[in-house]
mmCIF file with all atom_site columns, C-alpha atoms in Angstrom:
data_model
loop_
_atom_site.group_PDB
_atom_site.id
_atom_site.type_symbol
_atom_site.label_atom_id
_atom_site.label_alt_id
_atom_site.label_comp_id
_atom_site.label_asym_id
_atom_site.label_entity_id
_atom_site.label_seq_id
_atom_site.pdbx_PDB_ins_code
_atom_site.Cartn_x
_atom_site.Cartn_y
_atom_site.Cartn_z
_atom_site.occupancy
_atom_site.B_iso_or_equiv
_atom_site.pdbx_formal_charge
_atom_site.auth_seq_id
_atom_site.auth_comp_id
_atom_site.auth_asym_id
_atom_site.auth_atom_id
_atom_site.pdbx_PDB_model_num
ATOM 1   C CA . ASP A 1 1   ? 37.986 -27.407 -143.004 1.00 55.00 ? 1   ASP A CA 1
ATOM 2   C CA . VAL A 1 2   ? 38.310 -23.754 -142.068 1.00 61.00 ? 2   VAL A CA 1
ATOM 3   C CA . ASP A 1 3   ? 40.806 -24.537 -139.270 1.00 72.00 ? 3   ASP A CA 1
ATOM 4   C CA . ALA A 1 4   ? 43.153 -26.104 -141.855 1.00 73.00 ? 4   ALA A CA 1
ATOM 5   C CA . GLY A 1 5   ? 42.984 -22.957 -143.970 1.00 74.00 ? 5   GLY A CA 1
ATOM 6   C CA . LYS A 1 6   ? 40.795 -24.413 -146.702 1.00 73.00 ? 6   LYS A CA 1
ATOM 7   C CA . PRO A 1 7   ? 38.447 -21.950 -148.404 1.00 75.00 ? 7   PRO A CA 1
ATOM 8   C CA . ILE A 1 8   ? 34.739 -21.929 -147.611 1.00 74.00 ? 8   ILE A CA 1
ATOM 9   C CA . GLU A 1 9   ? 32.712 -23.577 -150.361 1.00 74.00 ? 9   GLU A CA 1
ATOM 10  C CA . ARG A 1 10  ? 29.556 -21.829 -151.520 1.00 76.00 ? 10  ARG A CA 1
ATOM 11  C CA . PHE A 1 11  ? 26.689 -23.453 -153.391 1.00 77.00 ? 11  PHE A CA 1
ATOM 12  C CA . ARG A 1 12  ? 23.692 -22.164 -155.277 1.00 78.00 ? 12  ARG A CA 1
ATOM 13  C CA . PHE A 1 13  ? 20.495 -24.117 -154.869 1.00 83.00 ? 13  PHE A CA 1
ATOM 14  C CA . GLU A 1 14  ? 17.482 -24.070 -157.178 1.00 82.00 ? 14  GLU A CA 1
ATOM 15  C CA . GLU A 1 15  ? 15.172 -23.130 -154.299 1.00 89.00 ? 15  GLU A CA 1
ATOM 16  C CA . PRO A 1 16  ? 15.290 -21.855 -150.695 1.00 88.00 ? 16  PRO A CA 1
ATOM 17  C CA . LEU A 1 17  ? 16.458 -24.438 -148.168 1.00 93.00 ? 17  LEU A CA 1
ATOM 18  C CA . ARG A 1 18  ? 14.534 -25.622 -145.113 1.00 92.00 ? 18  ARG A CA 1
ATOM 19  C CA . SER A 1 19  ? 17.085 -28.038 -143.611 1.00 93.00 ? 19  SER A CA 1
ATOM 20  C CA . ALA A 1 20  ? 20.651 -29.285 -143.943 1.00 94.00 ? 20  ALA A CA 1
ATOM 21  C CA . ARG A 1 21  ? 22.655 -32.129 -142.423 1.00 93.00 ? 21  ARG A CA 1
ATOM 22  C CA . VAL A 1 22  ? 25.680 -34.303 -143.025 1.00 95.00 ? 22  VAL A CA 1
ATOM 23  C CA . LEU A 1 23  ? 24.826 -37.997 -143.314 1.00 96.00 ? 23  LEU A CA 1
ATOM 24  C CA . ARG A 1 24  ? 26.809 -41.184 -143.788 1.00 95.00 ? 24  ARG A CA 1
ATOM 25  C CA . ALA A 1 25  ? 26.042 -42.911 -147.100 1.00 94.00 ? 25  ALA A CA 1
ATOM 26  C CA . PRO A 1 26  ? 27.399 -46.435 -147.715 1.00 91.00 ? 26  PRO A CA 1
ATOM 27  C CA . ASP A 1 27  ? 30.814 -45.278 -148.949 1.00 91.00 ? 27  ASP A CA 1
ATOM 28  C CA . GLN A 1 28  ? 31.097 -41.586 -147.995 1.00 93.00 ? 28  GLN A CA 1
ATOM 29  C CA . GLU A 1 29  ? 29.699 -38.654 -146.054 1.00 95.00 ? 29  GLU A CA 1
ATOM 30  C CA . ILE A 1 30  ? 27.211 -36.476 -147.906 1.00 96.00 ? 30  ILE A CA 1
ATOM 31  C CA . LEU A 1 31  ? 25.714 -33.039 -147.429 1.00 94.00 ? 31  LEU A CA 1
ATOM 32  C CA . VAL A 1 32  ? 21.916 -33.251 -147.669 1.00 96.00 ? 32  VAL A CA 1
ATOM 33  C CA . ALA A 1 33  ? 20.013 -29.969 -148.049 1.00 96.00 ? 33  ALA A CA 1
ATOM 34  C CA . GLY A 1 34  ? 16.220 -29.960 -148.159 1.00 96.00 ? 34  GLY A CA 1
ATOM 35  C CA . GLY A 1 35  ? 14.102 -27.481 -150.070 1.00 95.00 ? 35  GLY A CA 1
ATOM 36  C CA . LYS A 1 36  ? 10.409 -27.079 -150.900 1.00 94.00 ? 36  LYS A CA 1
ATOM 37  C CA . ARG A 1 37  ? 10.347 -29.278 -153.995 1.00 95.00 ? 37  ARG A CA 1
ATOM 38  C CA . SER A 1 38  ? 13.672 -31.145 -153.865 1.00 97.00 ? 38  SER A CA 1
ATOM 39  C CA . VAL A 1 39  ? 16.399 -32.560 -151.696 1.00 97.00 ? 39  VAL A CA 1
ATOM 40  C CA . PHE A 1 40  ? 19.977 -31.803 -152.787 1.00 97.00 ? 40  PHE A CA 1
ATOM 41  C CA . VAL A 1 41  ? 22.922 -34.142 -152.178 1.00 96.00 ? 41  VAL A CA 1
ATOM 42  C CA . ARG A 1 42  ? 26.630 -33.471 -152.506 1.00 94.00 ? 42  ARG A CA 1
ATOM 43  C CA . PRO A 1 43  ? 29.349 -35.922 -151.473 1.00 93.00 ? 43  PRO A CA 1
ATOM 44  C CA . LEU A 1 44  ? 31.796 -34.194 -149.149 1.00 90.00 ? 44  LEU A CA 1
ATOM 45  C CA . GLY A 1 45  ? 35.245 -33.741 -150.612 1.00 84.00 ? 45  GLY A CA 1
ATOM 46  C CA . GLU A 1 46  ? 34.059 -33.826 -154.238 1.00 87.00 ? 46  GLU A CA 1
ATOM 47  C CA . ASP A 1 47  ? 34.210 -30.764 -156.426 1.00 84.00 ? 47  ASP A CA 1
ATOM 48  C CA . ARG A 1 48  ? 30.793 -30.806 -158.077 1.00 87.00 ? 48  ARG A CA 1
ATOM 49  C CA . PRO A 1 49  ? 27.441 -29.105 -157.600 1.00 89.00 ? 49  PRO A CA 1
ATOM 50  C CA . PRO A 1 50  ? 24.748 -30.706 -155.421 1.00 93.00 ? 50  PRO A CA 1
ATOM 51  C CA . SER A 1 51  ? 22.479 -33.205 -157.231 1.00 96.00 ? 51  SER A CA 1
ATOM 52  C CA . PRO A 1 52  ? 18.683 -32.769 -156.905 1.00 96.00 ? 52  PRO A CA 1
ATOM 53  C CA . TYR A 1 53  ? 16.238 -35.502 -155.893 1.00 98.00 ? 53  TYR A CA 1
ATOM 54  C CA . HIS A 1 54  ? 12.707 -34.248 -156.570 1.00 97.00 ? 54  HIS A CA 1
ATOM 55  C CA . PHE A 1 55  ? 9.373  -34.602 -154.818 1.00 97.00 ? 55  PHE A CA 1
ATOM 56  C CA . PRO A 1 56  ? 6.394  -35.479 -157.043 1.00 96.00 ? 56  PRO A CA 1
ATOM 57  C CA . THR A 1 57  ? 5.011  -32.614 -159.114 1.00 91.00 ? 57  THR A CA 1
ATOM 58  C CA . GLY A 1 58  ? 1.515  -31.200 -158.902 1.00 87.00 ? 58  GLY A CA 1
ATOM 59  C CA . LYS A 1 59  ? 1.698  -29.437 -155.524 1.00 86.00 ? 59  LYS A CA 1
ATOM 60  C CA . LYS A 1 60  ? 2.800  -25.940 -154.584 1.00 87.00 ? 60  LYS A CA 1
ATOM 61  C CA . PRO A 1 61  ? 4.298  -26.590 -151.159 1.00 90.00 ? 61  PRO A CA 1
ATOM 62  C CA . LYS A 1 62  ? 4.470  -23.840 -148.571 1.00 89.00 ? 62  LYS A CA 1
ATOM 63  C CA . GLY A 1 63  ? 6.951  -25.594 -146.299 1.00 89.00 ? 63  GLY A CA 1
ATOM 64  C CA . GLY A 1 64  ? 9.874  -27.786 -147.141 1.00 93.00 ? 64  GLY A CA 1
ATOM 65  C CA . THR A 1 65  ? 11.972 -30.810 -146.316 1.00 95.00 ? 65  THR A CA 1
ATOM 66  C CA . ASN A 1 66  ? 12.461 -30.867 -142.562 1.00 93.00 ? 66  ASN A CA 1
ATOM 67  C CA . SER A 1 67  ? 14.606 -33.974 -142.111 1.00 94.00 ? 67  SER A CA 1
ATOM 68  C CA . ALA A 1 68  ? 16.544 -36.583 -144.063 1.00 97.00 ? 68  ALA A CA 1
ATOM 69  C CA . ALA A 1 69  ? 18.178 -39.962 -143.440 1.00 97.00 ? 69  ALA A CA 1
ATOM 70  C CA . VAL A 1 70  ? 20.092 -42.625 -145.383 1.00 98.00 ? 70  VAL A CA 1
ATOM 71  C CA . TYR A 1 71  ? 19.854 -46.409 -145.256 1.00 97.00 ? 71  TYR A CA 1
ATOM 72  C CA . GLY A 1 72  ? 21.847 -48.432 -147.767 1.00 96.00 ? 72  GLY A CA 1
ATOM 73  C CA . ASP A 1 73  ? 21.425 -46.920 -151.241 1.00 96.00 ? 73  ASP A CA 1
ATOM 74  C CA . TYR A 1 74  ? 18.247 -45.085 -150.202 1.00 97.00 ? 74  TYR A CA 1
ATOM 75  C CA . LEU A 1 75  ? 17.690 -41.477 -149.212 1.00 98.00 ? 75  LEU A CA 1
ATOM 76  C CA . PHE A 1 76  ? 14.605 -40.698 -147.111 1.00 98.00 ? 76  PHE A CA 1
ATOM 77  C CA . ALA A 1 77  ? 13.077 -37.313 -146.302 1.00 98.00 ? 77  ALA A CA 1
ATOM 78  C CA . THR A 1 78  ? 10.049 -36.016 -144.444 1.00 97.00 ? 78  THR A CA 1
ATOM 79  C CA . HIS A 1 79  ? 8.006  -33.105 -145.748 1.00 96.00 ? 79  HIS A CA 1
ATOM 80  C CA . SER A 1 80  ? 4.707  -32.070 -144.178 1.00 91.00 ? 80  SER A CA 1
ATOM 81  C CA . GLU A 1 81  ? 2.988  -31.680 -147.534 1.00 94.00 ? 81  GLU A CA 1
ATOM 82  C CA . PHE A 1 82  ? 4.326  -34.869 -149.162 1.00 96.00 ? 82  PHE A CA 1
ATOM 83  C CA . GLY A 1 83  ? 4.856  -37.255 -146.208 1.00 96.00 ? 83  GLY A CA 1
ATOM 84  C CA . VAL A 1 84  ? 7.788  -39.692 -146.262 1.00 97.00 ? 84  VAL A CA 1
ATOM 85  C CA . ALA A 1 85  ? 9.752  -39.779 -149.523 1.00 98.00 ? 85  ALA A CA 1
ATOM 86  C CA . ARG A 1 86  ? 12.323 -42.299 -150.780 1.00 98.00 ? 86  ARG A CA 1
ATOM 87  C CA . TRP A 1 87  ? 14.896 -42.109 -153.587 1.00 98.00 ? 87  TRP A CA 1
ATOM 88  C CA . LYS A 1 88  ? 17.770 -44.321 -154.679 1.00 98.00 ? 88  LYS A CA 1
ATOM 89  C CA . LEU A 1 89  ? 20.970 -42.381 -154.001 1.00 97.00 ? 89  LEU A CA 1
ATOM 90  C CA . SER A 1 90  ? 22.380 -43.832 -157.212 1.00 96.00 ? 90  SER A CA 1
ATOM 91  C CA . GLU A 1 91  ? 19.626 -42.071 -159.237 1.00 98.00 ? 91  GLU A CA 1
ATOM 92  C CA . PRO A 1 92  ? 20.059 -38.285 -158.885 1.00 97.00 ? 92  PRO A CA 1
ATOM 93  C CA . GLY A 1 93  ? 17.385 -36.253 -160.650 1.00 97.00 ? 93  GLY A CA 1
ATOM 94  C CA . SER A 1 94  ? 14.737 -38.893 -159.943 1.00 98.00 ? 94  SER A CA 1
ATOM 95  C CA . ILE A 1 95  ? 11.224 -38.334 -158.583 1.00 98.00 ? 95  ILE A CA 1
ATOM 96  C CA . ALA A 1 96  ? 10.514 -39.611 -155.055 1.00 98.00 ? 96  ALA A CA 1
ATOM 97  C CA . THR A 1 97  ? 8.362  -42.567 -154.216 1.00 97.00 ? 97  THR A CA 1
ATOM 98  C CA . LEU A 1 98  ? 6.074  -41.633 -151.323 1.00 97.00 ? 98  LEU A CA 1
ATOM 99  C CA . ILE A 1 99  ? 6.050  -44.472 -148.821 1.00 96.00 ? 99  ILE A CA 1
ATOM 100 C CA . CYS A 1 100 ? 3.241  -45.393 -146.429 1.00 94.00 ? 100 CYS A CA 1
ATOM 101 C CA . PRO A 1 101 ? 0.984  -42.461 -147.330 1.00 95.00 ? 101 PRO A CA 1
ATOM 102 C CA . GLU A 1 102 ? -1.756 -43.993 -145.177 1.00 93.00 ? 102 GLU A CA 1
ATOM 103 C CA . ALA A 1 103 ? 0.232  -42.947 -142.086 1.00 93.00 ? 103 ALA A CA 1
ATOM 104 C CA . THR A 1 104 ? 0.605  -39.310 -143.169 1.00 93.00 ? 104 THR A CA 1
ATOM 105 C CA . ALA A 1 105 ? -2.656 -38.576 -145.021 1.00 93.00 ? 105 ALA A CA 1
ATOM 106 C CA . GLY A 1 106 ? -4.686 -35.796 -143.443 1.00 90.00 ? 106 GLY A CA 1
ATOM 107 C CA . ASN A 1 107 ? -1.970 -34.730 -140.990 1.00 89.00 ? 107 ASN A CA 1
ATOM 108 C CA . GLN A 1 108 ? -0.679 -31.166 -141.042 1.00 89.00 ? 108 GLN A CA 1
ATOM 109 C CA . THR A 1 109 ? 2.860  -32.194 -140.080 1.00 88.00 ? 109 THR A CA 1
ATOM 110 C CA . THR A 1 110 ? 5.214  -35.025 -141.015 1.00 92.00 ? 110 THR A CA 1
ATOM 111 C CA . ARG A 1 111 ? 8.741  -34.671 -139.676 1.00 89.00 ? 111 ARG A CA 1
ATOM 112 C CA . GLY A 1 112 ? 11.814 -36.091 -138.035 1.00 88.00 ? 112 GLY A CA 1
ATOM 113 C CA . VAL A 1 113 ? 12.807 -39.049 -140.220 1.00 94.00 ? 113 VAL A CA 1
ATOM 114 C CA . THR A 1 114 ? 15.567 -41.125 -138.586 1.00 91.00 ? 114 THR A CA 1
ATOM 115 C CA . VAL A 1 115 ? 16.913 -44.564 -139.497 1.00 93.00 ? 115 VAL A CA 1
ATOM 116 C CA . THR A 1 116 ? 18.576 -46.929 -137.035 1.00 89.00 ? 116 THR A CA 1
ATOM 117 C CA . PRO A 1 117 ? 21.612 -49.016 -138.087 1.00 90.00 ? 117 PRO A CA 1
ATOM 118 C CA . GLU A 1 118 ? 19.328 -52.085 -138.050 1.00 91.00 ? 118 GLU A CA 1
ATOM 119 C CA . GLY A 1 119 ? 17.059 -50.548 -140.686 1.00 94.00 ? 119 GLY A CA 1
ATOM 120 C CA . ARG A 1 120 ? 14.097 -49.242 -138.698 1.00 91.00 ? 120 ARG A CA 1
ATOM 121 C CA . LEU A 1 121 ? 12.886 -45.867 -139.966 1.00 94.00 ? 121 LEU A CA 1
ATOM 122 C CA . TYR A 1 122 ? 11.099 -43.583 -137.484 1.00 90.00 ? 122 TYR A CA 1
ATOM 123 C CA . PHE A 1 123 ? 9.061  -40.454 -138.247 1.00 91.00 ? 123 PHE A CA 1
ATOM 124 C CA . ALA A 1 124 ? 6.313  -38.369 -136.685 1.00 87.00 ? 124 ALA A CA 1
ATOM 125 C CA . SER A 1 125 ? 3.106  -37.481 -138.487 1.00 89.00 ? 125 SER A CA 1
ATOM 126 C CA . GLY A 1 126 ? 0.380  -35.492 -136.796 1.00 85.00 ? 126 GLY A CA 1
ATOM 127 C CA . PRO A 1 127 ? -0.065 -36.724 -133.225 1.00 81.00 ? 127 PRO A CA 1
ATOM 128 C CA . SER A 1 128 ? 1.768  -40.057 -133.688 1.00 82.00 ? 128 SER A CA 1
ATOM 129 C CA . VAL A 1 129 ? 5.233  -41.565 -134.059 1.00 85.00 ? 129 VAL A CA 1
ATOM 130 C CA . PHE A 1 130 ? 5.600  -44.414 -136.555 1.00 89.00 ? 130 PHE A CA 1
ATOM 131 C CA . SER A 1 131 ? 8.301  -46.850 -137.535 1.00 89.00 ? 131 SER A CA 1
ATOM 132 C CA . ILE A 1 132 ? 8.868  -48.918 -140.664 1.00 94.00 ? 132 ILE A CA 1
ATOM 133 C CA . ASP A 1 133 ? 11.108 -51.976 -140.928 1.00 96.00 ? 133 ASP A CA 1
ATOM 134 C CA . LEU A 1 134 ? 13.094 -51.214 -144.093 1.00 97.00 ? 134 LEU A CA 1
ATOM 135 C CA . THR A 1 135 ? 14.406 -54.776 -144.268 1.00 96.00 ? 135 THR A CA 1
ATOM 136 C CA . ARG A 1 136 ? 10.937 -56.238 -144.968 1.00 94.00 ? 136 ARG A CA 1
ATOM 137 C CA . GLU A 1 137 ? 8.702  -55.689 -147.972 1.00 90.00 ? 137 GLU A CA 1
ATOM 138 C CA . PRO A 1 138 ? 6.032  -54.519 -148.244 1.00 93.00 ? 138 PRO A CA 1
ATOM 139 C CA . LEU A 1 139 ? 6.885  -51.472 -146.148 1.00 93.00 ? 139 LEU A CA 1
ATOM 140 C CA . SER A 1 140 ? 4.267  -51.160 -143.434 1.00 92.00 ? 140 SER A CA 1
ATOM 141 C CA . PRO A 1 141 ? 4.110  -48.462 -140.731 1.00 92.00 ? 141 PRO A CA 1
ATOM 142 C CA . VAL A 1 142 ? 3.716  -49.360 -137.054 1.00 88.00 ? 142 VAL A CA 1
ATOM 143 C CA . GLN A 1 143 ? 2.237  -46.704 -134.764 1.00 84.00 ? 143 GLN A CA 1
ATOM 144 C CA . HIS A 1 144 ? 4.322  -46.422 -131.572 1.00 73.00 ? 144 HIS A CA 1
ATOM 145 C CA . MET A 1 145 ? 2.869  -43.472 -129.749 1.00 61.00 ? 145 MET A CA 1
ATOM 146 C CA . PRO A 1 146 ? -0.716 -43.111 -128.625 1.00 57.00 ? 146 PRO A CA 1
ATOM 147 C CA . GLN A 1 147 ? -2.690 -40.416 -130.358 1.00 58.00 ? 147 GLN A CA 1
ATOM 148 C CA . ALA A 1 148 ? -1.871 -37.120 -128.660 1.00 57.00 ? 148 ALA A CA 1
ATOM 149 C CA . GLN A 1 149 ? -3.943 -33.951 -128.723 1.00 63.00 ? 149 GLN A CA 1
ATOM 150 C CA . GLY A 1 150 ? -1.333 -31.945 -130.597 1.00 66.00 ? 150 GLY A CA 1
ATOM 151 C CA . ALA A 1 151 ? 1.150  -32.654 -133.374 1.00 71.00 ? 151 ALA A CA 1
ATOM 152 C CA . VAL A 1 152 ? 4.449  -34.235 -132.411 1.00 67.00 ? 152 VAL A CA 1
ATOM 153 C CA . THR A 1 153 ? 6.949  -31.383 -132.486 1.00 62.00 ? 153 THR A CA 1
ATOM 154 C CA . ALA A 1 154 ? 10.072 -33.176 -131.252 1.00 62.00 ? 154 ALA A CA 1
ATOM 155 C CA . ARG A 1 155 ? 11.135 -36.788 -131.023 1.00 62.00 ? 155 ARG A CA 1
ATOM 156 C CA . ALA A 1 156 ? 14.122 -38.691 -129.643 1.00 62.00 ? 156 ALA A CA 1
ATOM 157 C CA . LEU A 1 157 ? 15.150 -42.329 -129.941 1.00 67.00 ? 157 LEU A CA 1
ATOM 158 C CA . GLY A 1 158 ? 17.130 -44.462 -127.555 1.00 65.00 ? 158 GLY A CA 1
ATOM 159 C CA . LYS A 1 159 ? 18.108 -48.121 -127.731 1.00 62.00 ? 159 LYS A CA 1
ATOM 160 C CA . ALA A 1 160 ? 14.875 -49.207 -126.046 1.00 57.00 ? 160 ALA A CA 1
ATOM 161 C CA . LEU A 1 161 ? 12.632 -46.156 -126.024 1.00 57.00 ? 161 LEU A CA 1
ATOM 162 C CA . VAL A 1 162 ? 10.889 -43.526 -128.109 1.00 64.00 ? 162 VAL A CA 1
ATOM 163 C CA . CYS A 1 163 ? 10.158 -40.076 -126.628 1.00 60.00 ? 163 CYS A CA 1
ATOM 164 C CA . ALA A 1 164 ? 7.917  -37.419 -128.119 1.00 61.00 ? 164 ALA A CA 1
ATOM 165 C CA . SER A 1 165 ? 6.742  -33.975 -127.109 1.00 59.00 ? 165 SER A CA 1
ATOM 166 C CA . CYS A 1 166 ? 3.545  -32.648 -128.567 1.00 59.00 ? 166 CYS A CA 1
ATOM 167 C CA . GLY A 1 167 ? 1.618  -29.484 -129.243 1.00 61.00 ? 167 GLY A CA 1
ATOM 168 C CA . ASP A 1 168 ? 2.491  -26.658 -126.898 1.00 57.00 ? 168 ASP A CA 1
ATOM 169 C CA . GLY A 1 169 ? 5.196  -28.657 -125.100 1.00 56.00 ? 169 GLY A CA 1
ATOM 170 C CA . GLN A 1 170 ? 2.947  -29.462 -122.151 1.00 54.00 ? 170 GLN A CA 1
ATOM 171 C CA . GLU A 1 171 ? 2.258  -32.989 -123.349 1.00 54.00 ? 171 GLU A CA 1
ATOM 172 C CA . GLY A 1 172 ? 4.741  -35.810 -123.935 1.00 54.00 ? 172 GLY A CA 1
ATOM 173 C CA . SER A 1 173 ? 5.108  -39.578 -124.089 1.00 53.00 ? 173 SER A CA 1
ATOM 174 C CA . VAL A 1 174 ? 7.819  -42.144 -123.447 1.00 53.00 ? 174 VAL A CA 1
ATOM 175 C CA . VAL A 1 175 ? 7.490  -45.720 -124.623 1.00 53.00 ? 175 VAL A CA 1
ATOM 176 C CA . ALA A 1 176 ? 10.115 -48.144 -123.301 1.00 45.00 ? 176 ALA A CA 1
#
Protein backbone atom coordinates (compact mmCIF):
# COMPACT_ATOMS: atom_id res chain seq x y z
CA ASP A 1 0.00 0.00 0.00
CA VAL A 2 1.95 2.97 -1.30
CA ASP A 3 -0.53 5.46 0.24
CA ALA A 4 0.21 4.00 3.70
CA GLY A 5 3.94 4.50 3.15
CA LYS A 6 4.78 0.84 2.64
CA PRO A 7 7.68 0.14 0.29
CA ILE A 8 7.08 -1.13 -3.23
CA GLU A 9 7.79 -4.84 -3.53
CA ARG A 10 9.80 -6.02 -6.52
CA PHE A 11 9.90 -9.57 -7.85
CA ARG A 12 12.09 -11.41 -10.30
CA PHE A 13 10.35 -13.88 -12.56
CA GLU A 14 11.95 -16.75 -14.46
CA GLU A 15 10.56 -15.47 -17.76
CA PRO A 16 8.94 -12.37 -19.30
CA LEU A 17 5.35 -11.79 -18.21
CA ARG A 18 2.32 -11.50 -20.49
CA SER A 19 -0.40 -10.80 -17.91
CA ALA A 20 -0.99 -10.06 -14.24
CA ARG A 21 -4.05 -9.87 -11.99
CA VAL A 22 -5.12 -10.12 -8.38
CA LEU A 23 -7.56 -12.97 -7.75
CA ARG A 24 -9.46 -14.26 -4.74
CA ALA A 25 -8.38 -17.77 -3.72
CA PRO A 26 -10.44 -19.65 -1.10
CA ASP A 27 -8.69 -18.09 1.90
CA GLN A 28 -6.72 -15.10 0.55
CA GLU A 29 -6.02 -12.76 -2.34
CA ILE A 30 -3.21 -13.79 -4.67
CA LEU A 31 -1.13 -12.12 -7.34
CA VAL A 32 -1.18 -14.22 -10.51
CA ALA A 33 1.39 -13.37 -13.20
CA GLY A 34 1.40 -15.26 -16.49
CA GLY A 35 4.47 -15.97 -18.58
CA LYS A 36 5.27 -18.02 -21.69
CA ARG A 37 5.88 -21.34 -19.95
CA SER A 38 4.52 -20.80 -16.43
CA VAL A 39 2.04 -18.99 -14.26
CA PHE A 40 3.41 -17.50 -11.03
CA VAL A 41 1.37 -17.13 -7.83
CA ARG A 42 2.14 -15.14 -4.70
CA PRO A 43 -0.28 -14.68 -1.81
CA LEU A 44 -0.63 -10.99 -1.03
CA GLY A 45 0.78 -9.98 2.32
CA GLU A 46 3.24 -12.88 2.51
CA ASP A 47 6.96 -12.33 2.30
CA ARG A 48 8.03 -15.04 -0.14
CA PRO A 49 8.84 -15.31 -3.83
CA PRO A 50 6.12 -16.20 -6.35
CA SER A 51 5.57 -19.95 -6.87
CA PRO A 52 5.59 -21.31 -10.46
CA TYR A 53 2.88 -23.51 -11.99
CA HIS A 54 4.19 -24.87 -15.30
CA PHE A 55 2.65 -25.58 -18.68
CA PRO A 56 3.53 -28.95 -20.25
CA THR A 57 7.00 -29.17 -21.78
CA GLY A 58 7.79 -29.85 -25.40
CA LYS A 59 6.68 -26.56 -26.98
CA LYS A 60 8.53 -23.31 -27.54
CA PRO A 61 5.69 -20.82 -27.13
CA LYS A 62 5.84 -17.43 -28.80
CA GLY A 63 3.04 -15.87 -26.76
CA GLY A 64 2.12 -16.34 -23.15
CA THR A 65 -0.57 -16.65 -20.53
CA ASN A 66 -3.24 -14.08 -21.33
CA SER A 67 -5.73 -14.66 -18.51
CA ALA A 68 -6.18 -16.56 -15.26
CA ALA A 69 -9.00 -17.44 -12.85
CA VAL A 70 -9.49 -19.37 -9.60
CA TYR A 71 -12.28 -21.71 -8.54
CA GLY A 72 -11.92 -23.57 -5.25
CA ASP A 73 -8.42 -25.04 -5.00
CA TYR A 74 -7.90 -24.79 -8.77
CA LEU A 75 -6.03 -22.24 -10.84
CA PHE A 76 -7.01 -21.92 -14.52
CA ALA A 77 -5.19 -20.08 -17.30
CA THR A 78 -5.63 -19.57 -21.03
CA HIS A 79 -2.68 -19.60 -23.40
CA SER A 80 -3.10 -19.56 -27.17
CA GLU A 81 -0.50 -22.27 -27.71
CA PHE A 82 -1.60 -24.59 -24.88
CA GLY A 83 -5.37 -23.93 -24.56
CA VAL A 84 -7.01 -24.04 -21.13
CA ALA A 85 -4.75 -25.21 -18.29
CA ARG A 86 -5.62 -26.30 -14.75
CA TRP A 87 -3.46 -26.72 -11.63
CA LYS A 88 -4.22 -27.38 -7.97
CA LEU A 89 -3.26 -24.23 -6.07
CA SER A 90 -2.01 -26.47 -3.26
CA GLU A 91 0.62 -27.99 -5.62
CA PRO A 92 3.07 -25.26 -6.68
CA GLY A 93 5.71 -26.42 -9.15
CA SER A 94 3.28 -28.85 -10.78
CA ILE A 95 2.66 -29.34 -14.51
CA ALA A 96 -0.73 -28.23 -15.85
CA THR A 97 -3.47 -30.54 -16.99
CA LEU A 98 -4.87 -29.24 -20.28
CA ILE A 99 -8.65 -29.40 -20.14
CA CYS A 100 -11.04 -29.80 -23.07
CA PRO A 101 -8.36 -29.67 -25.78
CA GLU A 102 -11.01 -30.56 -28.36
CA ALA A 103 -12.40 -27.02 -28.00
CA THR A 104 -9.04 -25.31 -28.58
CA ALA A 105 -7.28 -27.59 -31.08
CA GLY A 106 -6.44 -25.88 -34.36
CA ASN A 107 -7.36 -22.38 -33.16
CA GLN A 108 -4.76 -19.62 -33.25
CA THR A 109 -6.10 -17.94 -30.11
CA THR A 110 -7.42 -19.12 -26.75
CA ARG A 111 -8.04 -16.37 -24.22
CA GLY A 112 -10.15 -14.72 -21.57
CA VAL A 113 -10.70 -17.43 -18.95
CA THR A 114 -13.28 -16.34 -16.34
CA VAL A 115 -15.06 -18.36 -13.66
CA THR A 116 -18.45 -17.45 -12.20
CA PRO A 117 -19.14 -17.93 -8.46
CA GLU A 118 -21.39 -20.87 -9.40
CA GLY A 119 -18.49 -22.69 -11.06
CA ARG A 120 -19.01 -22.06 -14.77
CA LEU A 121 -15.73 -21.38 -16.59
CA TYR A 122 -15.88 -19.29 -19.77
CA PHE A 123 -13.16 -18.84 -22.40
CA ALA A 124 -12.82 -17.90 -26.05
CA SER A 125 -10.98 -20.04 -28.57
CA GLY A 126 -10.80 -19.07 -32.22
CA PRO A 127 -14.19 -17.78 -33.36
CA SER A 128 -16.21 -19.22 -30.44
CA VAL A 129 -16.96 -18.71 -26.75
CA PHE A 130 -17.23 -21.85 -24.61
CA SER A 131 -18.22 -22.65 -21.07
CA ILE A 132 -17.49 -25.61 -18.82
CA ASP A 133 -19.44 -26.57 -15.70
CA LEU A 134 -16.64 -27.15 -13.18
CA THR A 135 -19.03 -28.80 -10.73
CA ARG A 136 -19.65 -31.80 -13.03
CA GLU A 137 -17.19 -34.43 -14.19
CA PRO A 138 -16.21 -35.17 -16.84
CA LEU A 139 -15.50 -31.58 -17.85
CA SER A 140 -17.23 -30.94 -21.15
CA PRO A 141 -17.21 -27.66 -23.13
CA VAL A 142 -20.43 -26.08 -24.37
CA GLN A 143 -20.18 -23.73 -27.36
CA HIS A 144 -22.18 -20.54 -26.68
CA MET A 145 -21.38 -18.29 -29.59
CA PRO A 146 -21.98 -19.08 -33.23
CA GLN A 147 -18.88 -19.48 -35.32
CA ALA A 148 -17.71 -16.01 -36.32
CA GLN A 149 -15.45 -15.11 -39.22
CA GLY A 150 -12.65 -13.82 -37.01
CA ALA A 151 -11.17 -14.81 -33.66
CA VAL A 152 -12.91 -13.58 -30.54
CA THR A 153 -10.78 -10.69 -29.31
CA ALA A 154 -12.86 -9.50 -26.36
CA ARG A 155 -15.58 -11.05 -24.24
CA ALA A 156 -17.85 -9.91 -21.42
CA LEU A 157 -20.21 -11.82 -19.15
CA GLY A 158 -23.37 -10.66 -17.46
CA LYS A 159 -25.83 -12.53 -15.27
CA ALA A 160 -27.85 -13.68 -18.28
CA LEU A 161 -25.73 -12.89 -21.32
CA VAL A 162 -22.43 -13.44 -23.08
CA CYS A 163 -21.02 -10.75 -25.41
CA ALA A 164 -18.12 -11.15 -27.81
CA SER A 165 -16.40 -8.98 -30.37
CA CYS A 166 -14.49 -10.62 -33.16
CA GLY A 167 -11.80 -10.05 -35.72
CA ASP A 168 -11.42 -6.42 -36.72
CA GLY A 169 -14.05 -5.21 -34.25
CA GLN A 170 -16.74 -4.92 -36.91
CA GLU A 171 -18.42 -8.16 -35.89
CA GLY A 172 -19.97 -9.05 -32.54
CA SER A 173 -22.54 -11.27 -30.85
CA VAL A 174 -24.77 -11.13 -27.79
CA VAL A 175 -26.50 -14.21 -26.45
CA ALA A 176 -29.10 -13.59 -23.74
